Short mmCIF file of N, CA and C in Angstrom, two decimals:
data_model
loop_
_atom_site.label_atom_id
_atom_site.label_comp_id
_atom_site.label_asym_id
_atom_site.label_seq_id
_atom_site.Cartn_x
_atom_site.Cartn_y
_atom_site.Cartn_z
N MET A 1 58.54 118.86 130.55
CA MET A 1 59.98 119.31 130.25
C MET A 1 60.88 118.38 129.65
N SER A 2 61.42 118.55 128.60
CA SER A 2 62.21 117.48 127.70
C SER A 2 63.73 118.06 127.99
N ALA A 3 64.47 116.67 128.32
CA ALA A 3 66.03 116.90 128.04
C ALA A 3 66.69 117.55 126.90
N PRO A 4 67.80 118.28 127.06
CA PRO A 4 68.42 118.70 126.03
C PRO A 4 68.80 117.83 124.93
N ASN A 5 69.34 116.40 125.29
CA ASN A 5 69.44 115.48 124.17
C ASN A 5 68.07 114.18 123.76
N ASP A 6 66.71 114.63 124.14
CA ASP A 6 65.93 114.27 124.05
C ASP A 6 65.41 114.72 122.32
N PRO A 7 64.55 113.89 121.31
CA PRO A 7 64.22 114.17 120.37
C PRO A 7 63.12 114.85 120.58
N PRO A 8 63.05 115.95 119.33
CA PRO A 8 61.68 116.97 119.45
C PRO A 8 60.39 115.81 119.55
N ARG A 9 59.46 116.46 120.10
CA ARG A 9 58.13 116.14 120.67
C ARG A 9 57.35 115.32 119.13
N ASP A 10 57.49 115.84 118.36
CA ASP A 10 56.99 115.36 117.09
C ASP A 10 57.54 113.70 116.72
N ALA A 11 58.86 113.75 117.11
CA ALA A 11 59.73 112.47 116.40
C ALA A 11 59.24 111.59 117.33
N ARG A 12 59.17 111.90 119.02
CA ARG A 12 58.82 110.80 119.87
C ARG A 12 57.64 110.36 119.33
N ALA A 13 56.32 111.66 119.08
CA ALA A 13 54.84 110.96 118.77
C ALA A 13 54.90 110.01 117.50
N ASP A 14 55.80 110.22 116.92
CA ASP A 14 55.43 109.43 115.45
C ASP A 14 56.64 108.06 115.96
N ALA A 15 56.88 107.84 117.07
CA ALA A 15 57.35 106.34 117.30
C ALA A 15 56.95 105.22 117.04
N ASP A 16 57.53 104.17 116.62
CA ASP A 16 56.98 103.13 116.04
C ASP A 16 57.85 102.00 116.52
N ALA A 17 57.24 100.59 116.16
CA ALA A 17 58.08 99.36 116.19
C ALA A 17 59.39 99.46 115.41
N ALA A 18 59.89 100.47 115.31
CA ALA A 18 61.36 100.46 114.39
C ALA A 18 62.29 100.99 115.30
N THR A 19 61.68 102.00 116.41
CA THR A 19 62.55 102.61 117.27
C THR A 19 62.98 101.81 118.36
N PRO A 20 64.16 102.31 119.19
CA PRO A 20 64.32 101.68 120.26
C PRO A 20 63.29 102.16 121.77
N ASP A 21 62.98 102.91 121.43
CA ASP A 21 62.52 103.75 122.40
C ASP A 21 60.76 102.87 122.81
N HIS A 22 60.84 102.02 121.81
CA HIS A 22 59.31 101.01 121.91
C HIS A 22 59.15 100.07 123.20
N PRO A 23 58.07 100.53 124.15
CA PRO A 23 58.53 99.65 125.50
C PRO A 23 58.52 98.44 125.22
N ASP A 24 57.45 98.02 124.38
CA ASP A 24 57.41 96.46 124.32
C ASP A 24 58.66 95.65 123.60
N LEU A 25 59.28 96.46 122.90
CA LEU A 25 60.28 95.38 122.18
C LEU A 25 61.42 95.33 123.38
N GLU A 26 61.55 95.67 124.58
CA GLU A 26 62.46 95.33 125.57
C GLU A 26 62.27 94.30 125.99
N ASN A 27 61.16 93.68 126.09
CA ASN A 27 61.01 92.41 126.90
C ASN A 27 61.14 91.12 125.92
N THR A 28 62.27 90.39 126.50
CA THR A 28 62.73 89.11 125.71
C THR A 28 62.14 87.74 126.30
N ARG A 29 62.69 86.69 125.78
CA ARG A 29 61.74 85.84 126.39
C ARG A 29 63.20 85.38 127.13
N VAL A 30 64.37 85.33 126.61
CA VAL A 30 65.74 85.11 127.43
C VAL A 30 66.07 86.38 127.73
N PRO A 31 66.19 86.69 129.55
CA PRO A 31 66.62 88.10 129.83
C PRO A 31 67.58 88.43 129.53
N LEU A 32 68.04 89.75 129.28
CA LEU A 32 68.91 90.59 128.96
C LEU A 32 70.21 90.84 129.76
N ARG A 33 69.58 90.30 131.01
CA ARG A 33 70.73 90.40 132.18
C ARG A 33 72.19 89.17 131.71
N ILE A 34 71.61 88.65 131.19
CA ILE A 34 72.95 87.59 130.85
C ILE A 34 73.78 88.01 130.15
N GLU A 35 73.66 88.72 128.99
CA GLU A 35 74.83 88.96 128.39
C GLU A 35 75.16 90.41 129.18
N ASP A 36 74.62 90.95 129.87
CA ASP A 36 74.89 92.30 130.80
C ASP A 36 75.76 91.47 131.81
N TRP A 37 75.54 90.51 132.68
CA TRP A 37 76.59 89.86 132.99
C TRP A 37 77.76 89.23 132.83
N LEU A 38 77.69 88.74 131.97
CA LEU A 38 79.00 88.18 130.88
C LEU A 38 79.60 89.43 130.66
N THR A 39 79.04 90.54 130.22
CA THR A 39 80.22 91.72 129.79
C THR A 39 80.67 92.25 130.87
N VAL A 40 79.98 92.15 132.37
CA VAL A 40 80.71 92.67 133.59
C VAL A 40 81.62 91.54 133.86
N VAL A 41 81.63 90.40 133.55
CA VAL A 41 82.35 89.44 134.10
C VAL A 41 83.91 89.49 133.18
N ALA A 42 83.72 89.53 132.06
CA ALA A 42 85.01 89.76 131.00
C ALA A 42 85.79 90.65 131.12
N MET A 43 84.77 92.23 131.49
CA MET A 43 85.30 93.42 131.79
C MET A 43 86.29 93.15 132.86
N ALA A 44 85.72 92.61 134.04
CA ALA A 44 86.38 92.95 135.58
C ALA A 44 87.97 91.77 134.87
N LEU A 45 87.52 90.58 134.23
CA LEU A 45 88.34 89.55 134.08
C LEU A 45 89.89 90.01 133.52
N LEU A 46 89.15 91.30 132.29
CA LEU A 46 90.37 92.08 131.49
C LEU A 46 91.03 92.87 132.18
N ALA A 47 90.25 93.46 133.07
CA ALA A 47 90.94 94.55 133.97
C ALA A 47 91.96 94.12 134.80
N LEU A 48 91.81 93.32 135.68
CA LEU A 48 92.69 92.35 136.31
C LEU A 48 93.67 91.71 135.91
N ILE A 49 93.43 91.12 134.83
CA ILE A 49 94.80 90.43 134.41
C ILE A 49 95.40 91.43 133.32
N THR A 50 95.08 92.69 133.05
CA THR A 50 96.07 93.89 132.55
C THR A 50 96.44 94.37 133.60
N PHE A 51 95.51 94.73 134.56
CA PHE A 51 96.55 95.21 135.86
C PHE A 51 97.68 94.29 136.50
N GLY A 52 97.21 92.93 136.48
CA GLY A 52 97.96 92.08 137.18
C GLY A 52 99.69 92.26 136.25
N ASN A 53 99.81 92.31 134.89
CA ASN A 53 100.60 92.22 134.04
C ASN A 53 101.05 93.38 134.75
N VAL A 54 100.65 94.40 134.63
CA VAL A 54 101.24 95.81 134.88
C VAL A 54 102.34 95.92 136.10
N ILE A 55 101.74 95.41 136.79
CA ILE A 55 102.17 95.20 138.41
C ILE A 55 103.27 94.25 137.95
N ALA A 56 103.27 93.11 137.44
CA ALA A 56 104.32 92.72 137.26
C ALA A 56 105.78 92.98 136.53
N ARG A 57 105.26 93.79 135.42
CA ARG A 57 106.06 94.26 134.46
C ARG A 57 106.86 95.52 135.35
N TYR A 58 106.30 96.07 136.68
CA TYR A 58 106.54 97.23 136.84
C TYR A 58 107.53 96.54 138.18
N PHE A 59 107.52 95.73 138.84
CA PHE A 59 108.32 95.32 140.09
C PHE A 59 109.25 94.45 139.67
N THR A 60 108.51 93.32 138.27
CA THR A 60 110.02 92.15 138.02
C THR A 60 110.61 92.59 136.71
N ASP A 61 110.24 93.69 135.98
CA ASP A 61 110.41 93.75 134.65
C ASP A 61 110.32 92.48 133.41
N GLN A 62 109.49 91.60 133.99
CA GLN A 62 109.14 90.91 133.25
C GLN A 62 107.60 90.64 133.20
N SER A 63 107.09 90.12 131.91
CA SER A 63 105.52 90.01 132.12
C SER A 63 105.14 89.00 131.94
N PHE A 64 104.06 88.67 132.22
CA PHE A 64 103.26 87.13 132.33
C PHE A 64 102.77 86.87 130.66
N ALA A 65 103.38 85.95 129.73
CA ALA A 65 103.23 85.41 129.06
C ALA A 65 101.80 85.09 128.47
N TRP A 66 100.74 84.80 129.42
CA TRP A 66 99.47 84.41 128.97
C TRP A 66 98.42 85.56 129.10
N THR A 67 98.86 86.88 129.25
CA THR A 67 98.10 87.84 129.79
C THR A 67 97.63 88.11 128.24
N GLU A 68 98.21 88.05 127.11
CA GLU A 68 97.94 88.73 126.05
C GLU A 68 97.20 88.02 125.09
N GLU A 69 97.14 86.51 125.59
CA GLU A 69 96.32 85.58 124.81
C GLU A 69 94.95 85.87 125.59
N PHE A 70 95.04 85.56 126.94
CA PHE A 70 93.63 85.55 127.56
C PHE A 70 93.02 87.09 127.24
N SER A 71 93.96 88.03 127.18
CA SER A 71 93.08 89.19 127.49
C SER A 71 92.45 89.53 125.54
N ILE A 72 93.14 88.92 124.64
CA ILE A 72 92.33 88.82 123.30
C ILE A 72 91.23 88.08 123.09
N PHE A 73 91.43 86.87 123.59
CA PHE A 73 90.16 85.77 123.75
C PHE A 73 89.07 86.80 124.61
N LEU A 74 89.16 87.40 125.74
CA LEU A 74 88.06 88.29 126.66
C LEU A 74 87.68 89.35 125.56
N MET A 75 88.33 89.93 124.75
CA MET A 75 88.16 91.15 123.98
C MET A 75 87.12 90.60 122.80
N ILE A 76 87.29 89.50 122.30
CA ILE A 76 86.54 88.86 121.37
C ILE A 76 85.27 88.33 121.87
N VAL A 77 85.42 87.84 122.98
CA VAL A 77 83.97 87.20 124.09
C VAL A 77 83.25 88.58 124.35
N LEU A 78 83.84 89.73 124.79
CA LEU A 78 83.10 90.99 125.28
C LEU A 78 82.42 91.54 124.08
N THR A 79 83.42 91.51 122.70
CA THR A 79 82.53 92.59 121.56
C THR A 79 81.30 91.37 120.93
N LEU A 80 81.30 90.23 121.12
CA LEU A 80 80.28 89.22 120.61
C LEU A 80 79.20 89.09 121.88
N VAL A 81 79.24 89.32 123.01
CA VAL A 81 78.24 89.66 124.26
C VAL A 81 77.84 90.66 123.65
N ALA A 82 78.49 92.02 123.82
CA ALA A 82 77.84 93.23 123.87
C ALA A 82 77.06 93.69 122.69
N SER A 83 77.60 92.95 121.50
CA SER A 83 76.58 93.12 120.37
C SER A 83 75.35 92.31 120.23
N SER A 84 75.14 90.74 121.05
CA SER A 84 74.35 90.27 121.33
C SER A 84 73.08 91.30 122.17
N ALA A 85 73.65 92.17 123.06
CA ALA A 85 72.49 92.62 124.00
C ALA A 85 72.38 93.87 123.14
N ALA A 86 73.28 94.24 122.42
CA ALA A 86 73.09 95.69 121.17
C ALA A 86 71.48 95.54 120.40
N VAL A 87 71.99 94.06 119.60
CA VAL A 87 70.71 93.84 118.86
C VAL A 87 69.70 93.42 119.40
N ALA A 88 69.33 93.19 120.37
CA ALA A 88 68.24 92.78 121.23
C ALA A 88 67.55 94.05 121.71
N ARG A 89 68.33 95.19 122.01
CA ARG A 89 67.93 96.36 122.68
C ARG A 89 67.46 97.15 121.52
N HIS A 90 68.23 96.65 120.11
CA HIS A 90 68.00 97.55 118.95
C HIS A 90 69.37 98.90 118.74
N ARG A 91 70.06 98.63 119.63
CA ARG A 91 71.15 99.69 119.51
C ARG A 91 72.47 99.55 118.85
N HIS A 92 72.10 98.20 117.94
CA HIS A 92 73.17 97.78 116.80
C HIS A 92 73.57 99.34 116.00
N ILE A 93 74.55 99.31 115.24
CA ILE A 93 74.93 100.07 114.14
C ILE A 93 74.15 100.08 112.95
N ARG A 94 73.74 101.12 112.71
CA ARG A 94 72.98 101.29 111.33
C ARG A 94 73.20 102.91 110.80
N ILE A 95 72.91 103.07 110.05
CA ILE A 95 73.07 104.30 109.28
C ILE A 95 71.48 104.93 109.45
N GLU A 96 71.65 105.70 110.58
CA GLU A 96 70.25 106.59 110.99
C GLU A 96 69.79 107.87 109.93
N PHE A 97 70.36 107.99 108.99
CA PHE A 97 69.83 108.88 108.02
C PHE A 97 69.07 108.00 107.00
N PHE A 98 69.15 106.62 106.93
CA PHE A 98 68.61 106.26 106.45
C PHE A 98 66.99 105.24 107.29
N ALA A 99 67.59 104.78 108.12
CA ALA A 99 66.81 104.14 108.82
C ALA A 99 65.78 104.90 109.93
N ASP A 100 66.09 106.12 110.24
CA ASP A 100 65.21 106.91 110.63
C ASP A 100 64.52 107.87 110.00
N ALA A 101 64.53 108.00 108.68
CA ALA A 101 63.91 108.86 107.59
C ALA A 101 62.71 107.95 106.93
N GLY A 102 61.75 108.85 106.41
CA GLY A 102 60.66 108.53 106.06
C GLY A 102 59.41 107.93 106.91
N SER A 103 58.48 107.11 106.27
CA SER A 103 57.33 107.21 106.99
C SER A 103 57.65 106.11 108.05
N SER A 104 56.28 105.82 108.73
CA SER A 104 56.51 104.96 109.92
C SER A 104 56.62 103.46 109.24
N ARG A 105 55.84 103.31 108.69
CA ARG A 105 55.90 102.02 107.55
C ARG A 105 56.99 101.77 106.84
N ARG A 106 57.94 102.73 106.28
CA ARG A 106 59.37 102.30 105.64
C ARG A 106 60.28 102.03 106.56
N ARG A 107 60.12 102.68 108.15
CA ARG A 107 61.18 102.68 109.05
C ARG A 107 60.56 101.41 109.70
N HIS A 108 59.73 100.72 109.64
CA HIS A 108 59.23 99.41 110.27
C HIS A 108 59.82 98.40 109.15
N LEU A 109 59.87 98.24 107.79
CA LEU A 109 60.29 97.71 106.73
C LEU A 109 61.75 97.51 106.89
N LEU A 110 62.41 98.67 107.09
CA LEU A 110 63.77 98.85 106.83
C LEU A 110 64.06 97.98 108.35
N ALA A 111 63.54 98.05 109.63
CA ALA A 111 63.90 97.72 110.68
C ALA A 111 64.03 95.88 110.45
N LEU A 112 62.89 95.40 110.22
CA LEU A 112 62.64 94.31 109.81
C LEU A 112 63.51 93.58 109.14
N TRP A 113 64.09 94.32 107.67
CA TRP A 113 64.71 93.84 106.51
C TRP A 113 66.59 93.83 107.48
N GLY A 114 66.62 94.73 108.22
CA GLY A 114 68.11 94.78 108.90
C GLY A 114 68.32 93.59 109.92
N ALA A 115 66.99 93.51 110.95
CA ALA A 115 66.71 92.29 111.59
C ALA A 115 67.08 90.94 110.69
N MET A 116 66.54 90.56 109.72
CA MET A 116 66.43 89.33 109.03
C MET A 116 67.97 89.09 108.43
N ALA A 117 68.84 90.42 107.88
CA ALA A 117 69.90 90.63 107.32
C ALA A 117 71.05 90.30 108.58
N MET A 118 70.58 90.50 109.96
CA MET A 118 71.61 90.15 110.41
C MET A 118 71.41 88.70 111.22
N VAL A 119 70.32 87.93 110.94
CA VAL A 119 70.25 86.81 111.31
C VAL A 119 70.93 85.92 110.44
N LEU A 120 70.62 86.56 109.01
CA LEU A 120 71.69 85.30 107.78
C LEU A 120 73.08 85.80 108.21
N LEU A 121 73.27 86.80 108.59
CA LEU A 121 74.70 87.04 108.53
C LEU A 121 75.59 86.57 109.69
N PHE A 122 74.79 86.38 110.84
CA PHE A 122 75.59 85.70 111.97
C PHE A 122 75.40 84.14 111.91
N LEU A 123 74.14 83.51 111.34
CA LEU A 123 74.01 82.44 110.85
C LEU A 123 75.19 81.84 110.16
N LEU A 124 75.56 82.74 109.13
CA LEU A 124 76.65 82.12 108.36
C LEU A 124 77.92 82.00 108.80
N MET A 125 78.29 83.16 109.57
CA MET A 125 79.29 83.17 110.35
C MET A 125 79.46 82.17 111.49
N ALA A 126 78.35 81.74 111.75
CA ALA A 126 78.63 80.56 113.06
C ALA A 126 78.88 79.32 112.29
N GLY A 127 78.18 79.31 110.94
CA GLY A 127 78.41 78.05 110.23
C GLY A 127 79.95 77.79 109.81
N LEU A 128 80.52 78.63 109.03
CA LEU A 128 81.77 79.22 108.81
C LEU A 128 82.83 78.93 109.76
N SER A 129 82.26 79.43 111.10
CA SER A 129 83.58 79.34 112.16
C SER A 129 83.42 77.88 112.85
N VAL A 130 82.46 77.17 112.46
CA VAL A 130 82.22 75.63 113.41
C VAL A 130 83.61 75.02 112.15
N ARG A 131 83.59 75.34 110.70
CA ARG A 131 84.50 74.56 110.24
C ARG A 131 85.80 74.83 110.68
N MET A 132 86.14 76.14 110.85
CA MET A 132 87.67 76.45 111.85
C MET A 132 87.36 75.71 112.86
N VAL A 133 87.02 75.86 113.57
CA VAL A 133 87.04 75.22 115.25
C VAL A 133 87.35 73.79 114.69
N TRP A 134 86.47 72.97 113.99
CA TRP A 134 86.73 71.77 113.84
C TRP A 134 88.46 71.38 113.18
N ASP A 135 88.58 72.80 112.26
CA ASP A 135 90.41 72.35 111.44
C ASP A 135 91.23 72.45 112.68
N HIS A 136 90.67 73.46 113.96
CA HIS A 136 91.58 73.69 114.92
C HIS A 136 91.93 72.26 115.88
N TYR A 137 90.49 71.63 116.10
CA TYR A 137 90.36 70.46 116.48
C TYR A 137 91.34 68.95 115.81
N ILE A 138 91.04 69.12 114.66
CA ILE A 138 91.55 67.99 113.79
C ILE A 138 93.29 68.00 113.53
N TYR A 139 93.62 69.08 113.46
CA TYR A 139 94.97 69.31 112.97
C TYR A 139 95.65 69.38 114.58
N GLU A 140 95.04 69.73 115.55
CA GLU A 140 95.63 69.70 116.95
C GLU A 140 96.52 71.31 116.94
N GLU A 141 95.98 71.95 116.44
CA GLU A 141 96.78 73.56 116.56
C GLU A 141 96.25 74.11 118.14
N VAL A 142 97.90 74.67 118.72
CA VAL A 142 97.74 75.20 119.99
C VAL A 142 97.78 76.65 119.84
N SER A 143 97.91 77.24 120.85
CA SER A 143 97.86 78.62 120.80
C SER A 143 99.33 79.17 121.55
N PRO A 144 100.17 80.04 121.03
CA PRO A 144 101.27 80.32 120.78
C PRO A 144 101.93 80.50 122.24
N GLY A 145 101.14 81.10 123.19
CA GLY A 145 101.38 81.60 124.51
C GLY A 145 101.91 80.46 125.27
N LEU A 146 100.65 79.52 125.75
CA LEU A 146 100.33 78.87 126.78
C LEU A 146 100.44 77.40 126.20
N GLY A 147 100.43 77.15 124.85
CA GLY A 147 100.66 75.98 124.22
C GLY A 147 98.75 75.35 124.33
N LEU A 148 98.00 75.73 124.76
CA LEU A 148 96.77 75.27 124.93
C LEU A 148 96.12 74.98 123.48
N PRO A 149 95.25 73.94 123.46
CA PRO A 149 94.43 73.50 122.36
C PRO A 149 93.64 74.75 121.64
N GLN A 150 93.98 75.39 120.49
CA GLN A 150 93.46 76.64 119.84
C GLN A 150 91.78 76.28 119.95
N TRP A 151 91.40 75.26 119.52
CA TRP A 151 90.03 75.03 119.73
C TRP A 151 89.17 75.67 121.08
N TRP A 152 89.55 76.00 121.97
CA TRP A 152 89.25 76.42 123.22
C TRP A 152 88.63 77.45 123.03
N TYR A 153 89.56 78.32 122.60
CA TYR A 153 89.42 79.80 122.24
C TYR A 153 88.38 79.74 121.26
N SER A 154 88.53 79.18 119.82
CA SER A 154 87.81 79.41 118.83
C SER A 154 86.46 78.92 118.91
N MET A 155 85.96 78.20 120.04
CA MET A 155 84.62 77.10 120.05
C MET A 155 83.52 78.47 120.59
N TRP A 156 84.25 79.59 120.95
CA TRP A 156 83.06 80.63 121.46
C TRP A 156 82.44 81.29 120.55
N LEU A 157 83.19 81.32 119.17
CA LEU A 157 82.62 82.29 117.85
C LEU A 157 81.72 81.69 117.29
N PRO A 158 81.36 80.51 117.09
CA PRO A 158 80.09 80.11 116.69
C PRO A 158 78.92 80.09 117.65
N ILE A 159 79.34 79.68 118.79
CA ILE A 159 78.18 79.86 120.02
C ILE A 159 77.87 81.12 120.06
N LEU A 160 78.60 82.26 120.16
CA LEU A 160 78.17 83.68 120.50
C LEU A 160 77.49 84.08 118.99
N SER A 161 78.03 83.48 117.84
CA SER A 161 77.61 83.83 116.59
C SER A 161 76.25 83.58 116.67
N LEU A 162 75.97 82.26 117.04
CA LEU A 162 74.49 81.77 116.86
C LEU A 162 73.47 82.32 118.32
N ALA A 163 74.34 83.24 118.77
CA ALA A 163 73.33 83.85 120.11
C ALA A 163 72.83 84.81 119.28
N ILE A 164 73.87 85.59 118.87
CA ILE A 164 73.45 87.04 118.02
C ILE A 164 72.51 86.50 117.25
N ALA A 165 72.56 85.92 116.46
CA ALA A 165 71.60 85.39 115.51
C ALA A 165 70.26 85.19 115.90
N LEU A 166 69.95 84.38 117.29
CA LEU A 166 68.79 83.93 117.94
C LEU A 166 68.24 85.32 118.42
N ARG A 167 68.84 86.22 118.70
CA ARG A 167 68.76 87.68 119.50
C ARG A 167 68.15 88.36 118.14
N ALA A 168 68.97 88.48 117.43
CA ALA A 168 68.14 88.98 115.95
C ALA A 168 66.89 88.58 115.44
N LEU A 169 66.78 86.92 115.64
CA LEU A 169 65.50 86.49 115.14
C LEU A 169 64.55 87.23 116.01
N GLY A 170 64.54 87.06 117.38
CA GLY A 170 63.37 87.54 118.22
C GLY A 170 63.27 89.15 118.05
N ARG A 171 64.16 89.80 117.81
CA ARG A 171 64.11 91.10 117.71
C ARG A 171 63.01 91.09 116.31
N PHE A 172 63.44 90.49 115.00
CA PHE A 172 62.53 90.44 113.95
C PHE A 172 61.29 90.02 114.49
N ASN A 173 60.83 88.74 115.04
CA ASN A 173 59.77 88.33 115.69
C ASN A 173 58.88 89.49 116.29
N ARG A 174 59.65 90.34 117.05
CA ARG A 174 58.82 91.28 118.02
C ARG A 174 58.38 92.41 116.97
N LEU A 175 59.41 92.91 115.94
CA LEU A 175 59.30 93.83 115.35
C LEU A 175 57.91 93.69 114.42
N ARG A 176 57.83 92.24 113.79
CA ARG A 176 56.87 91.72 112.91
C ARG A 176 55.44 91.64 113.86
N ARG A 177 55.37 91.20 114.78
CA ARG A 177 54.22 91.33 115.93
C ARG A 177 53.68 92.57 115.80
N ALA A 178 54.39 93.31 116.19
CA ALA A 178 53.96 94.90 116.64
C ALA A 178 53.72 95.49 115.11
N GLY A 179 54.35 95.17 113.74
CA GLY A 179 53.57 95.70 112.70
C GLY A 179 52.24 95.12 112.50
N GLU A 180 51.98 93.99 113.11
CA GLU A 180 50.77 93.39 112.97
C GLU A 180 49.26 94.04 113.58
N GLN A 181 50.03 94.77 115.04
CA GLN A 181 48.89 95.32 115.88
C GLN A 181 48.09 96.66 114.94
N PRO A 182 47.18 96.92 115.39
CA PRO A 182 46.37 98.28 114.70
C PRO A 182 46.87 99.24 115.34
#
């Protein structure tokens, strides 16, 4: 018996390498636990910082100036780390009307095309953000709240963009190998 939210039996029977339910595609060389733990740590820090700021405001009518700066940084890190895990797990945003329609071969080719498009997009993003980090470093820009070097915050954008590109490349290779099997 299937759960109410499970797809119809016919759709499950037609599962191929383009679907997230394919068991072989969850096996990655680099464990997904890395992203999972980074997500937990970023969320915990974000909650603690925000909670501390709320308590400080309540009791002292003053807020910590650095909390907004760190919160924005942690939200960006959280978004990119979770995006990396979503790409590896095939849980990224896509238009399912097109991605899940058609033959098994069409879905597989669309999944390959989507993975390669993500690789190219995030490599481009990493390359462009390296220039931004370099500008922050060269011009000695500082953050508005604490006066820390801005590149301390911005250096994570190219690093995490490269991580997403590598996860998408791994996804592409797993899809390609799954398509070669009979």
